[in-house]
mmCIF file of C-alpha atoms in Angstrom:
data_model
loop_
_atom_site.group_PDB
_atom_site.id
_atom_site.type_symbol
_atom_site.label_atom_id
_atom_site.label_comp_id
_atom_site.label_asym_id
_atom_site.label_seq_id
_atom_site.Cartn_x
_atom_site.Cartn_y
_atom_site.Cartn_z
ATOM 1 C CA ASN A 1 3.198 -79.718 43.918
ATOM 2 C CA ALA A 2 1.780 -79.636 47.418
ATOM 3 C CA GLY A 3 -0.742 -76.994 48.245
ATOM 4 C CA VAL A 4 -0.998 -74.909 51.375
ATOM 5 C CA MET A 5 -0.776 -77.132 54.432
ATOM 6 C CA GLN A 6 -2.245 -76.434 57.829
ATOM 7 C CA ASN A 7 -2.072 -78.337 61.062
ATOM 8 C CA PRO A 8 -3.674 -79.411 63.158
ATOM 9 C CA ARG A 9 -6.921 -79.799 61.228
ATOM 10 C CA HIS A 10 -8.903 -79.850 64.440
ATOM 11 C CA LEU A 11 -7.897 -78.363 67.767
ATOM 12 C CA VAL A 12 -9.781 -78.467 71.040
ATOM 13 C CA ARG A 13 -8.781 -76.188 73.883
ATOM 14 C CA ARG A 14 -10.255 -75.272 77.247
ATOM 15 C CA ARG A 15 -10.820 -71.655 78.153
ATOM 16 C CA GLY A 16 -7.577 -70.006 79.207
ATOM 17 C CA GLN A 17 -5.289 -72.338 77.263
ATOM 18 C CA GLU A 18 -3.135 -71.387 74.300
ATOM 19 C CA ALA A 19 -3.796 -72.390 70.702
ATOM 20 C CA ARG A 20 -1.056 -72.631 68.079
ATOM 21 C CA LEU A 21 -2.014 -72.964 64.459
ATOM 22 C CA ARG A 22 0.573 -73.735 61.787
ATOM 23 C CA CYS A 23 0.648 -72.962 58.103
ATOM 24 C CA SER A 24 3.129 -74.012 55.438
ATOM 25 C CA PRO A 25 2.647 -72.018 52.225
ATOM 26 C CA MET A 26 2.838 -73.457 48.741
ATOM 27 C CA LYS A 27 6.363 -74.037 47.494
ATOM 28 C CA GLY A 28 7.911 -70.806 46.319
ATOM 29 C CA HIS A 29 5.273 -68.611 47.947
ATOM 30 C CA SER A 30 6.524 -65.931 50.279
ATOM 31 C CA HIS A 31 3.266 -64.198 51.224
ATOM 32 C CA VAL A 32 1.014 -65.666 53.920
ATOM 33 C CA TYR A 33 -2.422 -64.520 55.033
ATOM 34 C CA TRP A 34 -4.596 -65.649 57.927
ATOM 35 C CA TYR A 35 -8.396 -65.463 57.864
ATOM 36 C CA ARG A 36 -11.082 -66.466 60.347
ATOM 37 C CA GLN A 37 -14.467 -67.901 59.419
ATOM 38 C CA LEU A 38 -17.456 -68.178 61.702
ATOM 39 C CA PRO A 39 -20.265 -70.623 60.789
ATOM 40 C CA GLU A 40 -22.256 -69.536 57.732
ATOM 41 C CA GLU A 41 -20.168 -66.420 57.266
ATOM 42 C CA GLY A 42 -17.499 -65.298 54.864
ATOM 43 C CA LEU A 43 -13.840 -65.180 55.681
ATOM 44 C CA LYS A 44 -12.526 -62.220 57.655
ATOM 45 C CA PHE A 45 -8.958 -61.061 57.146
ATOM 46 C CA MET A 46 -6.673 -61.138 60.168
ATOM 47 C CA VAL A 47 -3.049 -60.652 59.169
ATOM 48 C CA TYR A 48 -0.702 -60.576 56.187
ATOM 49 C CA LEU A 49 2.928 -61.609 56.558
ATOM 50 C CA GLN A 50 6.028 -62.009 54.479
ATOM 51 C CA LYS A 51 9.130 -63.786 55.687
ATOM 52 C CA GLU A 52 10.086 -62.266 59.058
ATOM 53 C CA ASN A 53 7.780 -59.281 58.524
ATOM 54 C CA ILE A 54 4.222 -58.419 59.464
ATOM 55 C CA ILE A 55 2.851 -56.360 56.577
ATOM 56 C CA ASP A 56 -0.728 -55.770 57.721
ATOM 57 C CA GLU A 57 -2.225 -56.860 61.043
ATOM 58 C CA SER A 58 -5.215 -54.544 60.963
ATOM 59 C CA GLY A 59 -7.700 -57.426 61.125
ATOM 60 C CA MET A 60 -6.207 -59.098 64.136
ATOM 61 C CA PRO A 61 -7.455 -58.413 67.687
ATOM 62 C CA LYS A 62 -4.941 -56.340 69.605
ATOM 63 C CA GLU A 63 -4.899 -58.650 72.597
ATOM 64 C CA ARG A 64 -4.181 -62.348 72.864
ATOM 65 C CA PHE A 65 -3.535 -62.856 69.128
ATOM 66 C CA SER A 66 -0.136 -62.856 67.460
ATOM 67 C CA ALA A 67 1.336 -64.151 64.218
ATOM 68 C CA GLU A 68 4.764 -64.814 62.854
ATOM 69 C CA PHE A 69 6.381 -66.128 59.692
ATOM 70 C CA PRO A 70 10.000 -66.918 60.519
ATOM 71 C CA LYS A 71 12.826 -67.266 58.046
ATOM 72 C CA GLU A 72 12.679 -71.021 58.476
ATOM 73 C CA GLY A 73 9.578 -73.039 59.205
ATOM 74 C CA PRO A 74 5.850 -72.474 59.001
ATOM 75 C CA SER A 75 3.804 -69.428 59.828
ATOM 76 C CA ILE A 76 2.268 -69.582 63.297
ATOM 77 C CA LEU A 77 -0.952 -68.003 64.513
ATOM 78 C CA ARG A 78 -0.999 -67.966 68.298
ATOM 79 C CA ILE A 79 -4.037 -67.320 70.438
ATOM 80 C CA GLN A 80 -3.369 -66.949 74.142
ATOM 81 C CA GLN A 81 -5.945 -67.466 76.896
ATOM 82 C CA VAL A 82 -8.595 -68.660 74.475
ATOM 83 C CA VAL A 83 -12.255 -67.857 75.058
ATOM 84 C CA ARG A 84 -15.365 -69.511 73.627
ATOM 85 C CA GLY A 85 -15.723 -66.711 71.093
ATOM 86 C CA ASP A 86 -12.450 -67.783 69.502
ATOM 87 C CA SER A 87 -14.106 -70.973 68.265
ATOM 88 C CA ALA A 88 -13.981 -70.760 64.480
ATOM 89 C CA ALA A 89 -12.247 -72.089 61.396
ATOM 90 C CA TYR A 90 -8.911 -70.444 60.747
ATOM 91 C CA PHE A 91 -7.621 -70.466 57.200
ATOM 92 C CA CYS A 92 -4.222 -69.694 55.872
ATOM 93 C CA ALA A 93 -3.573 -68.605 52.284
ATOM 94 C CA SER A 94 -0.400 -67.982 50.338
ATOM 95 C CA SER A 95 0.534 -66.140 47.172
ATOM 96 C CA PRO A 96 3.704 -66.055 45.097
ATOM 97 C CA PRO A 97 6.288 -63.288 44.982
ATOM 98 C CA ALA A 98 6.047 -60.938 42.005
ATOM 99 C CA ASN A 99 8.957 -62.454 40.151
ATOM 100 C CA LEU A 100 7.841 -66.106 40.260
ATOM 101 C CA GLY A 101 7.156 -66.871 36.603
ATOM 102 C CA GLY A 102 4.973 -63.827 36.243
ATOM 103 C CA ALA A 103 2.344 -65.208 38.618
ATOM 104 C CA SER A 104 0.152 -62.676 40.280
ATOM 105 C CA THR A 105 0.795 -61.854 43.898
ATOM 106 C CA ASP A 106 -2.906 -61.077 44.230
ATOM 107 C CA THR A 107 -4.160 -64.637 43.800
ATOM 108 C CA GLN A 108 -4.402 -66.355 47.161
ATOM 109 C CA TYR A 109 -4.549 -70.124 47.526
ATOM 110 C CA PHE A 110 -6.076 -71.493 50.677
ATOM 111 C CA GLY A 111 -5.251 -74.372 52.952
ATOM 112 C CA PRO A 112 -7.810 -76.785 54.441
ATOM 113 C CA GLY A 113 -8.112 -74.800 57.646
ATOM 114 C CA THR A 114 -7.860 -75.495 61.368
ATOM 115 C CA ARG A 115 -11.117 -75.840 63.223
ATOM 116 C CA LEU A 116 -10.667 -74.530 66.743
ATOM 117 C CA THR A 117 -13.163 -75.473 69.415
ATOM 118 C CA VAL A 118 -12.929 -73.836 72.820
ATOM 119 C CA LEU A 119 -14.706 -75.700 75.595
ATOM 120 C CA GLY B 1 -31.126 -70.454 38.405
ATOM 121 C CA GLU B 2 -29.934 -67.110 39.745
ATOM 122 C CA SER B 3 -29.096 -65.684 43.145
ATOM 123 C CA VAL B 4 -28.479 -62.214 44.363
ATOM 124 C CA GLY B 5 -25.705 -63.108 46.757
ATOM 125 C CA LEU B 6 -26.116 -61.319 50.019
ATOM 126 C CA HIS B 7 -29.917 -61.131 49.832
ATOM 127 C CA LEU B 8 -30.612 -64.690 48.656
ATOM 128 C CA PRO B 9 -27.875 -66.864 50.105
ATOM 129 C CA THR B 10 -29.219 -70.113 48.626
ATOM 130 C CA LEU B 11 -29.633 -71.256 45.056
ATOM 131 C CA SER B 12 -31.092 -74.575 43.938
ATOM 132 C CA VAL B 13 -30.779 -75.765 40.354
ATOM 133 C CA GLN B 14 -31.344 -78.971 38.465
ATOM 134 C CA GLU B 15 -28.427 -80.892 37.084
ATOM 135 C CA GLY B 16 -27.601 -79.709 33.586
ATOM 136 C CA ASP B 17 -29.032 -76.218 34.051
ATOM 137 C CA ASN B 18 -26.893 -73.105 34.061
ATOM 138 C CA SER B 19 -26.305 -71.329 37.365
ATOM 139 C CA ILE B 20 -25.743 -67.645 37.972
ATOM 140 C CA ILE B 21 -24.383 -66.465 41.298
ATOM 141 C CA ASN B 22 -24.286 -62.735 41.917
ATOM 142 C CA CYS B 23 -22.202 -60.517 44.091
ATOM 143 C CA ALA B 24 -22.363 -56.801 44.778
ATOM 144 C CA TYR B 25 -19.400 -54.776 45.961
ATOM 145 C CA SER B 26 -19.291 -51.250 47.233
ATOM 146 C CA ASN B 27 -15.743 -50.007 46.965
ATOM 147 C CA SER B 28 -14.775 -48.136 43.784
ATOM 148 C CA ALA B 29 -11.111 -48.847 44.525
ATOM 149 C CA SER B 30 -11.589 -52.599 44.137
ATOM 150 C CA ASP B 31 -9.368 -53.700 41.265
ATOM 151 C CA TYR B 32 -9.220 -57.475 41.488
ATOM 152 C CA PHE B 33 -11.905 -60.072 42.095
ATOM 153 C CA ILE B 34 -11.830 -63.791 42.769
ATOM 154 C CA TRP B 35 -14.516 -66.441 42.987
ATOM 155 C CA TYR B 36 -13.941 -69.270 45.427
ATOM 156 C CA LYS B 37 -15.796 -72.515 45.951
ATOM 157 C CA GLN B 38 -15.950 -73.961 49.448
ATOM 158 C CA GLU B 39 -17.197 -77.453 50.126
ATOM 159 C CA SER B 40 -18.257 -78.461 53.598
ATOM 160 C CA GLY B 41 -15.284 -78.884 55.915
ATOM 161 C CA LYS B 42 -12.765 -77.698 53.354
ATOM 162 C CA GLY B 43 -10.861 -74.550 52.505
ATOM 163 C CA PRO B 44 -11.867 -72.145 49.737
ATOM 164 C CA GLN B 45 -10.840 -73.365 46.297
ATOM 165 C CA PHE B 46 -9.872 -70.863 43.604
ATOM 166 C CA ILE B 47 -12.238 -70.940 40.613
ATOM 167 C CA ILE B 48 -11.586 -67.892 38.493
ATOM 168 C CA ASP B 49 -10.435 -64.310 38.811
ATOM 169 C CA ILE B 50 -10.808 -61.054 36.918
ATOM 170 C CA ARG B 51 -9.131 -57.671 36.998
ATOM 171 C CA SER B 52 -10.995 -54.396 36.867
ATOM 172 C CA ASN B 53 -9.718 -53.623 33.356
ATOM 173 C CA MET B 54 -11.754 -56.565 32.035
ATOM 174 C CA ASP B 55 -15.506 -57.153 31.690
ATOM 175 C CA LYS B 56 -15.537 -60.886 31.147
ATOM 176 C CA ARG B 57 -13.324 -63.877 31.632
ATOM 177 C CA GLN B 58 -13.990 -67.498 30.802
ATOM 178 C CA GLY B 59 -12.696 -70.709 32.257
ATOM 179 C CA GLN B 60 -13.743 -74.298 31.992
ATOM 180 C CA ARG B 61 -17.558 -74.225 32.350
ATOM 181 C CA VAL B 62 -17.333 -70.960 34.282
ATOM 182 C CA THR B 63 -17.578 -67.341 33.241
ATOM 183 C CA VAL B 64 -17.124 -64.276 35.392
ATOM 184 C CA LEU B 65 -18.732 -60.995 34.408
ATOM 185 C CA LEU B 66 -17.789 -57.666 35.916
ATOM 186 C CA ASN B 67 -19.946 -54.559 35.681
ATOM 187 C CA LYS B 68 -18.019 -51.720 37.241
ATOM 188 C CA THR B 69 -20.772 -49.197 36.586
ATOM 189 C CA VAL B 70 -23.119 -50.853 39.037
ATOM 190 C CA LYS B 71 -20.379 -52.598 41.043
ATOM 191 C CA HIS B 72 -21.664 -56.060 40.271
ATOM 192 C CA LEU B 73 -19.928 -59.360 39.742
ATOM 193 C CA SER B 74 -21.428 -62.647 38.616
ATOM 194 C CA LEU B 75 -20.293 -66.224 38.237
ATOM 195 C CA GLN B 76 -21.953 -68.330 35.587
ATOM 196 C CA ILE B 77 -21.609 -72.097 35.743
ATOM 197 C CA ALA B 78 -22.618 -73.967 32.601
ATOM 198 C CA ALA B 79 -24.236 -77.393 32.738
ATOM 199 C CA THR B 80 -24.204 -77.490 36.531
ATOM 200 C CA GLN B 81 -23.289 -80.845 38.044
ATOM 201 C CA PRO B 82 -23.910 -82.332 41.508
ATOM 202 C CA GLY B 83 -20.201 -81.864 42.234
ATOM 203 C CA ASP B 84 -20.718 -78.114 41.904
ATOM 204 C CA SER B 85 -22.784 -78.090 45.089
ATOM 205 C CA ALA B 86 -20.914 -75.863 47.546
ATOM 206 C CA VAL B 87 -20.827 -72.353 48.968
ATOM 207 C CA TYR B 88 -19.497 -69.796 46.504
ATOM 208 C CA PHE B 89 -17.767 -66.645 47.697
ATOM 209 C CA CYS B 90 -16.746 -63.585 45.808
ATOM 210 C CA ALA B 91 -13.688 -61.794 47.144
ATOM 211 C CA GLU B 92 -12.293 -58.421 46.209
ATOM 212 C CA LYS B 93 -8.969 -56.747 46.585
ATOM 213 C CA ARG B 94 -9.052 -53.013 47.087
ATOM 214 C CA GLY B 95 -6.276 -51.051 45.508
ATOM 215 C CA SER B 96 -5.717 -49.038 48.657
ATOM 216 C CA THR B 97 -5.027 -52.031 50.907
ATOM 217 C CA LEU B 98 -2.082 -54.381 51.036
ATOM 218 C CA GLY B 99 -2.874 -57.949 50.105
ATOM 219 C CA ARG B 100 -6.034 -58.512 52.079
ATOM 220 C CA LEU B 101 -9.147 -59.872 50.414
ATOM 221 C CA TYR B 102 -12.660 -58.823 51.373
ATOM 222 C CA PHE B 103 -15.139 -61.684 51.212
ATOM 223 C CA GLY B 104 -18.864 -61.599 50.615
ATOM 224 C CA ARG B 105 -21.173 -63.688 52.736
ATOM 225 C CA GLY B 106 -21.459 -66.499 50.202
ATOM 226 C CA THR B 107 -24.168 -68.311 48.271
ATOM 227 C CA GLN B 108 -25.047 -71.951 48.894
ATOM 228 C CA LEU B 109 -25.520 -73.722 45.564
ATOM 229 C CA THR B 110 -27.429 -77.012 45.643
ATOM 230 C CA VAL B 111 -27.663 -79.103 42.502
ATOM 231 C CA TRP B 112 -30.483 -81.628 42.278
ATOM 232 C CA PRO B 113 -30.181 -84.711 40.058
#
């Protein structure tokens, strides 16, 4: 049973370019979360999505950042016109729906992350 | 060995000793807690969780204790091994928020042979 998958694992962009980060949740999971981690810090919540819906985007900067989780395909975190301060590790997590074998929707399982470097 | 989480972000123990990693939280509405282990260059790995209606939960070599009175959470690792070396994060879910987890800063555990 594959875990959460993220790609690319490493991404290098120049200032002003766009970054697209992809996340495929665990099989059967319908909740996706994006977090950002700066060096030697904890993870900071960005956005919570279900299929075709943004549930909570309170942790995401209002400008340049957007996220989607379409009906088909992976969740995408898009950062437009990247700046050096966007350099960080971006992690995606997923959790199951409430009716999947009684599993808790609260438990989040993380992917390996995408390390974004802005030159 | 024992750490106090945010105030002592590093903990060094000898192989075979027990480790205690501490975490303080501030929100009374927090109702679910998770401990994650993160190795260098990897994503957080689920270790164990506990709900606020419990005081203690045990897993394989790990125990989580929750003291709601003083808003304190601890992770105990028995017979610590070199493979346990990593950064350990506590995360909390607050009943008033949808889905998001709040992470502590983390504690770096180093196990010496």
